[in-house]
Short mmCIF file of C-alpha atoms and ligand atoms in Angstrom, two decimals:
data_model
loop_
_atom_site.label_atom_id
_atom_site.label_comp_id
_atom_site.label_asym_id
_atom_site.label_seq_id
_atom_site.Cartn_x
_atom_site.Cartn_y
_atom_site.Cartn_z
CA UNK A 1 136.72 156.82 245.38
CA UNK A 2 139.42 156.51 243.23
CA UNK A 3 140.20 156.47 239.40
CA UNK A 4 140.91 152.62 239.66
CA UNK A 5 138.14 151.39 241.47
CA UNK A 6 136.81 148.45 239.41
CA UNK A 7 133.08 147.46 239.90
CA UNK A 8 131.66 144.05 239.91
CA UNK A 9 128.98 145.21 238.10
CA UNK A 10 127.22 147.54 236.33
CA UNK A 11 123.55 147.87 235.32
CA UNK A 12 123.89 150.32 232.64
CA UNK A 13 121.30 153.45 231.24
CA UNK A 14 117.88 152.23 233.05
CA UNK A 15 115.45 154.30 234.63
CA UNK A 16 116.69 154.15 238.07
CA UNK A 17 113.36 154.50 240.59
CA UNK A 18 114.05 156.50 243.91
CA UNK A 19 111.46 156.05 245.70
CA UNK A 20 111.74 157.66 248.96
CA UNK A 21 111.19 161.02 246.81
CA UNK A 22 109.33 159.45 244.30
CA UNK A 23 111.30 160.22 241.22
CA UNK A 24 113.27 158.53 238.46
CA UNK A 25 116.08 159.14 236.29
CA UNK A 26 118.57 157.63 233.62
CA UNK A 27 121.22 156.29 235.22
CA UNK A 28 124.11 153.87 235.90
CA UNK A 29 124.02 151.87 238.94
CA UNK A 30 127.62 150.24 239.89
CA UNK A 31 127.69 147.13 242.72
CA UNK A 32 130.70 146.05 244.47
CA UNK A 33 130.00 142.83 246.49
CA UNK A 34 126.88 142.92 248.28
CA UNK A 35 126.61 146.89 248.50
CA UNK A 36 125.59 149.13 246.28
CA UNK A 37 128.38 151.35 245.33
CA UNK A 38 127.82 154.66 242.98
CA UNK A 39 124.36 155.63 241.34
CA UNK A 40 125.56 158.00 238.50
CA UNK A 41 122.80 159.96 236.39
CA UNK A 42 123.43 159.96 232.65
CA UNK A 43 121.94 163.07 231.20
CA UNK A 44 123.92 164.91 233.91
CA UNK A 45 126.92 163.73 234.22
CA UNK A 46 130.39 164.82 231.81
CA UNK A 47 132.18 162.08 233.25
CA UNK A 48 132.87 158.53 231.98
CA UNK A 49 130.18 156.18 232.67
CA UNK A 50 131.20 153.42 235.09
CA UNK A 51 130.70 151.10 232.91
CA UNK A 52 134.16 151.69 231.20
CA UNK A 53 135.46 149.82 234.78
CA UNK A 54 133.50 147.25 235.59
CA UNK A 55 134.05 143.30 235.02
CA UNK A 56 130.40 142.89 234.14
CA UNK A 57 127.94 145.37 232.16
CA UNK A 58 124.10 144.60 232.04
CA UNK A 59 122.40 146.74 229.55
CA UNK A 60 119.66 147.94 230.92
CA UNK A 61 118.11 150.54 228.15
CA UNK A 62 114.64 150.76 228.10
CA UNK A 63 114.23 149.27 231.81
CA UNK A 64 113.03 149.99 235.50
CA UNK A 65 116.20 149.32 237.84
CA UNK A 66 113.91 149.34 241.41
CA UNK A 67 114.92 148.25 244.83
CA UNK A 68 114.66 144.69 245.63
CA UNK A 69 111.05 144.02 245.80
CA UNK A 70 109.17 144.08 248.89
CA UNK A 71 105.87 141.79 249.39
CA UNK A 72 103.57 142.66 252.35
CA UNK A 73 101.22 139.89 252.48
CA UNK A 74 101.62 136.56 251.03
CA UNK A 75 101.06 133.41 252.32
CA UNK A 76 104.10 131.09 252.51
CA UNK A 77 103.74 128.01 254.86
CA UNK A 78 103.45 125.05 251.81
CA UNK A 79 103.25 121.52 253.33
CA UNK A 80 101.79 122.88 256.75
CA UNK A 81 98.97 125.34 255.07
CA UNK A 82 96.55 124.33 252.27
CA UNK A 83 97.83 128.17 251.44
CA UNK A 84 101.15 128.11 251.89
CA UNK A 85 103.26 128.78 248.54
CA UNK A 86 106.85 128.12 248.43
CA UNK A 87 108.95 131.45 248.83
CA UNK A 88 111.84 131.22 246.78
CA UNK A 89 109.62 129.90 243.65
CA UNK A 90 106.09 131.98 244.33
CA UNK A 91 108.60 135.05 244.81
CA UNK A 92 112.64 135.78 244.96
CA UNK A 93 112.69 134.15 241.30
CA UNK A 94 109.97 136.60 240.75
CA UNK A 95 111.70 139.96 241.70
CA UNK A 96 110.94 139.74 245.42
CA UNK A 97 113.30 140.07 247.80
CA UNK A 98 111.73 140.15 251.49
CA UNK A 99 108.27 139.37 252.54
CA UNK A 100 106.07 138.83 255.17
CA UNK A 101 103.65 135.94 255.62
CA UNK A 102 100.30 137.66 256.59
CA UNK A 103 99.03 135.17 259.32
CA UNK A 104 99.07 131.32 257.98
CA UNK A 105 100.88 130.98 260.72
CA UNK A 106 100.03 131.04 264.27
CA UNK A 107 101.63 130.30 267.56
CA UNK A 108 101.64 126.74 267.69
CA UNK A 109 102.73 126.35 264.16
CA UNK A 110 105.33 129.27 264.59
CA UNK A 111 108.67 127.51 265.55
CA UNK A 112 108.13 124.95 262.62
CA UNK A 113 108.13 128.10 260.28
CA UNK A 114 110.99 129.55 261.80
CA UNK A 115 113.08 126.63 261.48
CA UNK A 116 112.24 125.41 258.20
CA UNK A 117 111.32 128.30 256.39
CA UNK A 118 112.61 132.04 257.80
CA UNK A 119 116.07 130.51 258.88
CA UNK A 120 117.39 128.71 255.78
CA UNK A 121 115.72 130.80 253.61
CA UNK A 122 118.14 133.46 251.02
CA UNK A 123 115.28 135.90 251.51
CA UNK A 124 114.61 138.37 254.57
CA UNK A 125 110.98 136.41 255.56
CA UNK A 126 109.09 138.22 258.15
CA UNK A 127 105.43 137.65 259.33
CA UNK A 128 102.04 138.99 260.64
CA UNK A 129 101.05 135.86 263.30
CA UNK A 130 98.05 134.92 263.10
CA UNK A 131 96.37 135.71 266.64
CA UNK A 132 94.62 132.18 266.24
CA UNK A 133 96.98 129.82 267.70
CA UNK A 134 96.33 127.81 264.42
CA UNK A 135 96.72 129.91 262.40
CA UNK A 136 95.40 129.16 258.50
CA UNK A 137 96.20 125.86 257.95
CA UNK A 138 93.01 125.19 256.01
CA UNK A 139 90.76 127.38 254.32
CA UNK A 140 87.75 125.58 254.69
CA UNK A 141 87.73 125.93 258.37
CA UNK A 142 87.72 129.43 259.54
CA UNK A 143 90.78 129.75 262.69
CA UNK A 144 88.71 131.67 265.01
CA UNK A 145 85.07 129.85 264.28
CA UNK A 146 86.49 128.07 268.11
CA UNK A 147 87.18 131.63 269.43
CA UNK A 148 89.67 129.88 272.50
CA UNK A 149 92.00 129.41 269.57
CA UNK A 150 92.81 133.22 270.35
CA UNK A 151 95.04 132.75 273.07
CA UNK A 152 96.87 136.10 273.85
CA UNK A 153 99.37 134.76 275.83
CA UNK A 154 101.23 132.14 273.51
CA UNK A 155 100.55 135.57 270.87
CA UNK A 156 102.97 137.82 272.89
CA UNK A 157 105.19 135.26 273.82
CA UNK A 158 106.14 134.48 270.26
CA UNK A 159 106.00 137.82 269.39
CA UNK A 160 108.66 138.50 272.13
CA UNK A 161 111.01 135.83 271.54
CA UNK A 162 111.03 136.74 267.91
CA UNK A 163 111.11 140.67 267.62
CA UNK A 164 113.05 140.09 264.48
CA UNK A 165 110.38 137.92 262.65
CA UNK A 166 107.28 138.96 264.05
CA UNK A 167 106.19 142.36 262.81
CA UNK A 168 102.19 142.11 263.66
CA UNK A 169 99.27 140.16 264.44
CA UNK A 170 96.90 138.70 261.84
CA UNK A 171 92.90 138.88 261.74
CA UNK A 172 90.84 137.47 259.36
CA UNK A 173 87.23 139.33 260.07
CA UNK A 174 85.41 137.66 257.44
CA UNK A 175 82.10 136.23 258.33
CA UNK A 176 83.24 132.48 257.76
CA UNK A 177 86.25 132.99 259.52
CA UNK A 178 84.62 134.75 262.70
CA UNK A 179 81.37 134.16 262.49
CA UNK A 180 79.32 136.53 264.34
CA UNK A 181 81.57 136.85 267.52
CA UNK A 182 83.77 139.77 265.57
CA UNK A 183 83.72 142.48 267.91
CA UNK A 184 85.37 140.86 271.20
CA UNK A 185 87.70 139.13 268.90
CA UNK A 186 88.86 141.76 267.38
CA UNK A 187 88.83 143.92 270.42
CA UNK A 188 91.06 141.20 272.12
CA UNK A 189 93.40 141.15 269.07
CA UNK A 190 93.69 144.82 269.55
CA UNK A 191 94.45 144.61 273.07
CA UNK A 192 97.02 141.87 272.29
CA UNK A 193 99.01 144.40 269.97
CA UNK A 194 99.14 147.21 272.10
CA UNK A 195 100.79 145.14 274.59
CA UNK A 196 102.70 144.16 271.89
CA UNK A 197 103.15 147.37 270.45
CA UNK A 198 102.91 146.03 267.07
CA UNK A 199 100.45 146.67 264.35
CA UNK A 200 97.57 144.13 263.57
CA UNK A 201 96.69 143.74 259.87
CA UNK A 202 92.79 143.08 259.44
CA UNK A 203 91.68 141.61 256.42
CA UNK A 204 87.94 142.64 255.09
CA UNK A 205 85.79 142.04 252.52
CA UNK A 206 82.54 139.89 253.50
CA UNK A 207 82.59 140.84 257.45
CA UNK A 208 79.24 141.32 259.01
CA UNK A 209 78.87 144.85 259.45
CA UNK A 210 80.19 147.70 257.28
CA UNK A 211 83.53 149.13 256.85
CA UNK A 212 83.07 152.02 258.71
CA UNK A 213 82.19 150.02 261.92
CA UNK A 214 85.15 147.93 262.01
CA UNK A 215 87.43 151.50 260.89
CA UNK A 216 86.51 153.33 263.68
CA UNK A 217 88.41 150.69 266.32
CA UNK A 218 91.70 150.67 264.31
CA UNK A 219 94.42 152.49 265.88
CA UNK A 220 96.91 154.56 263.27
CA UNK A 221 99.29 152.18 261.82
CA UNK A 222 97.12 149.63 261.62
CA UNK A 223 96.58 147.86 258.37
CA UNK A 224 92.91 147.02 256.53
CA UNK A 225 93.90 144.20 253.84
CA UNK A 226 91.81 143.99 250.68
CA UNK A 227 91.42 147.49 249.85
CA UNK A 228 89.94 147.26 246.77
CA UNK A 229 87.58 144.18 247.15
CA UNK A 230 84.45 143.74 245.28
CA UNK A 231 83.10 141.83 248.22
CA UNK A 232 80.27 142.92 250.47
CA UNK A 233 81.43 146.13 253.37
CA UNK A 234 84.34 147.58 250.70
CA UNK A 235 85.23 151.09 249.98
CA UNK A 236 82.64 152.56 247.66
CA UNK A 237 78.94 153.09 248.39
CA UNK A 238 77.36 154.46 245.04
CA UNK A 239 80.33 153.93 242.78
CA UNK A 240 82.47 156.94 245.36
CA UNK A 241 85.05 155.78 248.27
CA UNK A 242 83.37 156.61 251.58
CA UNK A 243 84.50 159.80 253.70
CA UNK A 244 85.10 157.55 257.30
CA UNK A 245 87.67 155.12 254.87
CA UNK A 246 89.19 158.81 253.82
CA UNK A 247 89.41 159.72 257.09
CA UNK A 248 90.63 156.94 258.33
CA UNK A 249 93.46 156.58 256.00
CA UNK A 250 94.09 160.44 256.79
CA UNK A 251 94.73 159.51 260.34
CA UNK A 252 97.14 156.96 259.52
CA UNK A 253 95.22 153.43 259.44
CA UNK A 254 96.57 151.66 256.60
CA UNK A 255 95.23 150.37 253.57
CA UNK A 256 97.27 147.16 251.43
CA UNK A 257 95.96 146.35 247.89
CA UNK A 258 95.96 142.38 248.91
CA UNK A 259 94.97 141.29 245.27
CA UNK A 260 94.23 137.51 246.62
CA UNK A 261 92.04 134.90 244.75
CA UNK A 262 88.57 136.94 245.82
CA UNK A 263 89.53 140.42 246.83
CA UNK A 264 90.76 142.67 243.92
CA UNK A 265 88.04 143.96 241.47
CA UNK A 266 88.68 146.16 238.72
CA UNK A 267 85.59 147.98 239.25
CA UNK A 268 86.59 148.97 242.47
CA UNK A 269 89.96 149.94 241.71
CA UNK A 270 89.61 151.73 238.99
CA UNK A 271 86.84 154.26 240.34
CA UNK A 272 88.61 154.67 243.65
CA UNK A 273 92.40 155.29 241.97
CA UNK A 274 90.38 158.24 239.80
CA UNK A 275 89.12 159.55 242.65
CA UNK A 276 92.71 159.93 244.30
CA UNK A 277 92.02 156.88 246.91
CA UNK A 278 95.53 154.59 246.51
CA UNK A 279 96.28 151.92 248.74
CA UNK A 280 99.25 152.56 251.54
CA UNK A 281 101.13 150.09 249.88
CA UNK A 282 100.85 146.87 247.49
CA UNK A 283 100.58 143.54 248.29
CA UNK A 284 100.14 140.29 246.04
CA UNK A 285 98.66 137.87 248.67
CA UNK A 286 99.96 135.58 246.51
CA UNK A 287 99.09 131.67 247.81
CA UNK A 288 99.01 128.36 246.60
CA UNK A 289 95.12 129.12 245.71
CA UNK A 290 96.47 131.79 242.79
CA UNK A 291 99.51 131.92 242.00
CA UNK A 292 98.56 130.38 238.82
CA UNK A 293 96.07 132.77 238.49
CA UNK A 294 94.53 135.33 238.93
CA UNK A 295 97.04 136.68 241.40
CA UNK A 296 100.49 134.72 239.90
CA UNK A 297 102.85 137.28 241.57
CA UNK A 298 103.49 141.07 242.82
CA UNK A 299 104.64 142.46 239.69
CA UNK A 300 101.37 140.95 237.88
CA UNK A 301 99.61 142.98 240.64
CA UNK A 302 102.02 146.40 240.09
CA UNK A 303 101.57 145.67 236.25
CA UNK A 304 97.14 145.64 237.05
CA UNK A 305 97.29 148.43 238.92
CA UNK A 306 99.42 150.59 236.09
CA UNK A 307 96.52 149.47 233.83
CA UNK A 308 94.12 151.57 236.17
CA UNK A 309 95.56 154.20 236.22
CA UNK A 310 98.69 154.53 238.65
CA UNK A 311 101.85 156.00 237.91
CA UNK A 312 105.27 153.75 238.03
CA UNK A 313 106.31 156.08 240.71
CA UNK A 314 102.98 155.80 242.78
CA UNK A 315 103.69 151.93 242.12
CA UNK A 316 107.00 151.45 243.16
CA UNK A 317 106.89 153.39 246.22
CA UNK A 318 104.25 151.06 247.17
CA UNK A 319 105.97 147.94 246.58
CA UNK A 320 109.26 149.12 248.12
CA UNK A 321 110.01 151.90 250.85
CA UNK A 322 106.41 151.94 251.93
CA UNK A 323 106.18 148.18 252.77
CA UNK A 324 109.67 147.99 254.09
CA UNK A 325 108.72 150.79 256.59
CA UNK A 326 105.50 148.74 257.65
CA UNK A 327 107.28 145.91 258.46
CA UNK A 328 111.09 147.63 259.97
CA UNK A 329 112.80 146.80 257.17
CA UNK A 330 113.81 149.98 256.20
CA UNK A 331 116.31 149.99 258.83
CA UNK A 332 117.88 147.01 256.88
CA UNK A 333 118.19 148.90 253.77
CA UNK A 334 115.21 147.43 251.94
CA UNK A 335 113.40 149.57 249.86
CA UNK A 336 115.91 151.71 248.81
CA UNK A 337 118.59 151.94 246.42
CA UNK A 338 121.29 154.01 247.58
CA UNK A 339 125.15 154.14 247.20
CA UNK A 340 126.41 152.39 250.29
CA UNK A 341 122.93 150.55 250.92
CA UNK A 342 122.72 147.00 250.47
CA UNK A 343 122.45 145.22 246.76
CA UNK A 344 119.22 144.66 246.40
CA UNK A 345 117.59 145.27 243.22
CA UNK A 346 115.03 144.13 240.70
CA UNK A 347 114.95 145.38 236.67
CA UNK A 348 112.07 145.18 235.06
CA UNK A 349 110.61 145.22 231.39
CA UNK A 350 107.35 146.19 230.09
CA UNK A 351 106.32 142.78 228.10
CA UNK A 352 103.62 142.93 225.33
CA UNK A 353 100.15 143.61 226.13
CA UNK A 354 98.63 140.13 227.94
CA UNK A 355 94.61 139.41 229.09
CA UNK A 356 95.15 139.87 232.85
CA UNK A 357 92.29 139.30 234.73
CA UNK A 358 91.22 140.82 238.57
CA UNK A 359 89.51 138.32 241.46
CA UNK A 360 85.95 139.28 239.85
CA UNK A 361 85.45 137.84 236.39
CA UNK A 362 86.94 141.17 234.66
CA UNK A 363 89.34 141.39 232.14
CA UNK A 364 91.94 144.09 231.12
CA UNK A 365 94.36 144.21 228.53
CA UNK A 366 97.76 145.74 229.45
CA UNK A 367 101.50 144.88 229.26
CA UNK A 368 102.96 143.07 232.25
CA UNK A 369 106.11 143.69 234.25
CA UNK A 370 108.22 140.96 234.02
CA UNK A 371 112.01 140.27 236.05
CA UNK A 372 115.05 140.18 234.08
CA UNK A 373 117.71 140.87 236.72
CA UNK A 374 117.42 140.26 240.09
CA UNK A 375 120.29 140.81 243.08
CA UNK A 376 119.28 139.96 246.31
CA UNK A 377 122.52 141.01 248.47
CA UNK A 378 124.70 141.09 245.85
CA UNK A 379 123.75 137.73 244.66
CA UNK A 380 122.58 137.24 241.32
CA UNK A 381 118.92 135.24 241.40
CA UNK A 382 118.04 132.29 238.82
CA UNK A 383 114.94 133.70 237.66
CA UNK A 384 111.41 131.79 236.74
CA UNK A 385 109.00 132.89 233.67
CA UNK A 386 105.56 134.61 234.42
CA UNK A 387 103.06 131.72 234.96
CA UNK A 388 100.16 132.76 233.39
CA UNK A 389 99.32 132.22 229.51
CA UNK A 390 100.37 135.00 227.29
CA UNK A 391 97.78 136.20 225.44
ZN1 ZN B 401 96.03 136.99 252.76
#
């Protein structure tokens, strides 16, 4: 470092999020090209602020500088799935950064989605396949209602020609996706990820027997989608989160908020976040079914969940580090923001308080989080208003 280094930029006097230790402080952040290059505490530090060298200053007073946003589970295949949204739009100009498709596609639809979507795209796109060969190309046809669509071997084979895109299987265990043939298919799916050795993400909320059931074959590392769905076989029994979802979480299965158009309720959420029970990390499953509502985008979900009750530190580790590590993107530098580390980061700003409702019917009233800077590598993003109706 010396005296006449001149930064690019300089975000300037935010509360800078740290996630890995789950702190914050006041601080400058400096960026030279695409890396991040000094992260200088305010209240500390005698020195001068590195703002007095750098070509560009962005106040950010009053704001949360975060790293770039991480998404877990969307769906993002849009002219191929009724579900598919379109990445860029749905979420980079939204504060997200790198996300994972959580099984629209499967492997006969996967080279399409590498070639079109995950190759040209500015974002790090990642994704769950769906262990139907199908995949979810329409929602009112459940994948594995044929259960020969599960065919393990075109599974691994993608998976192995694509280590750096595939990151898990998919299951949807819902009734109308299954039917009643759940447990072999789910078994196999299992099977197919240990040879694999990749996590499968399992999405719940209206399967045919109760949670527990289905908990007790997940392996650690393993993810349960739809954590706090107000749908039949949740969390709670009697209002209180049930000991074998404790336990299970305890010995390292997974559990991802997956707001979605059906599977967030307030009344779930809110009992189970007082009783200490938070999900492993935060997902929108944003689609083309909500992301004009209810869902619209992961910081409306981040912005829900504050409402509830969770701290911006429980939040942002959750929509950051924790994801990143799910899917191997830590190794990339996602989810962090750290001198040296790549550019990627997302300022937010509380924005007055706006009716945002859950999947259920309910209603809170709370400010939102909306995006007002976004680098993604160094690059500054063109950024897209909130697409709901302020109140
Ligand atoms: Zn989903």
């Amino acid at each position: 470092m010396t005296e006449e280094q001149v930064f690019d930029l300089v975000l300037a006097g935010g509360t800078v999020y740290d996630p890995v230790s789950g702190t914050h402080q006041i601080a400058d952040v400096a960026v030279t090209g695409d890396r991040i290059s000094q992260i200088v505490n305010r209240t500390d530090s005698t020195g001068p602020s590195p703002a007095s060298r750098a070509r560009e200053v962005v106040d950010c007073t009053g704001a949360y500088v975060l790293p770039g946003l991480v998404e877990g589970h969307t769906h993002i295949f849009a002219d191929v799935s009724k579900v598919g949204a379109p990445p860029e739009e749905a979420h980079l100009r939204r504060g997200v950064v790198a996300a994972a498709d959580a099984g629209t596609v499967g492997a006969s639809t996967f080279a399409a989605f590498h070639r079109y979507l995950v190759t040209p795209s500015p974002m790090r796109l990642v994704n769950f396949l769906n262990v139907s060969v199908l995949g979810l190309i329409d929602f009112r046809f459940g994948e594995l209602l044929n259960p020969a669509t599960l065919v393990p071997e075109d599974a691994l084979a993608v998976a192995r020609a694509h280590p750096e895109t595939v990151r898990g299987f998919k299951i949807r265990l819902s009734e109308d996706v299954v039917g009643h043939a759940w447990r072999p298919l789910l078994k196999a799916s299992l099977e197919l990820a240990a040879d694999a050795g990749l996590p499968l993400m399992m999405h719940i909320g209206e399967t045919e027997e109760p949670l527990p059931v289905v908990l007790e074959m997940l392996r650690p590392g393993d993810i349960v989608s739809h954590a706090y769905t107000g749908k039949p076989h949740g969390i709670l029994r009697d209002g209180t989160v049930l000991d074998e979802v404790r336990a299970a979480q305890q010995r390292g299965v997974l559990f991802d908020c997956a707001h979605g158009r059906s599977n967030l309720s307030f009344e779930v959420a809110r009992p189970a976040i007082a009783q200490g029970f938070l999900p492993d990390f935060i997902s929108s499953d944003t689609s083309a079914r909500n992301w004009r509502g209810p869902v619209f985008d992961l910081v409306t979900s981040m912005a829900k969940l504050r409402a509830l009750g969770m701290t911006m530190d429980e939040i942002v580790s959750r929509v950051t580090i924790a994801p990143a590590r799910v899917l191997g993107l830590d190794a990339e530098g996602y989810g962090t923001l750290v001198p040296g580390g790549p550019a990627h980061v997302t300022v937010l700003r509380d924005t007055e308080e706006t009716v945002l409702p859950d999947a259920a019917g309910n209603q809170i009233v709370a400010p939102r989080l909306e995006p007002v800077f976004v680098l993604n590598g160094g690059q500054r993003v063109e950024l897209t208003g909130w697409r709901g109706q302020p109140a």
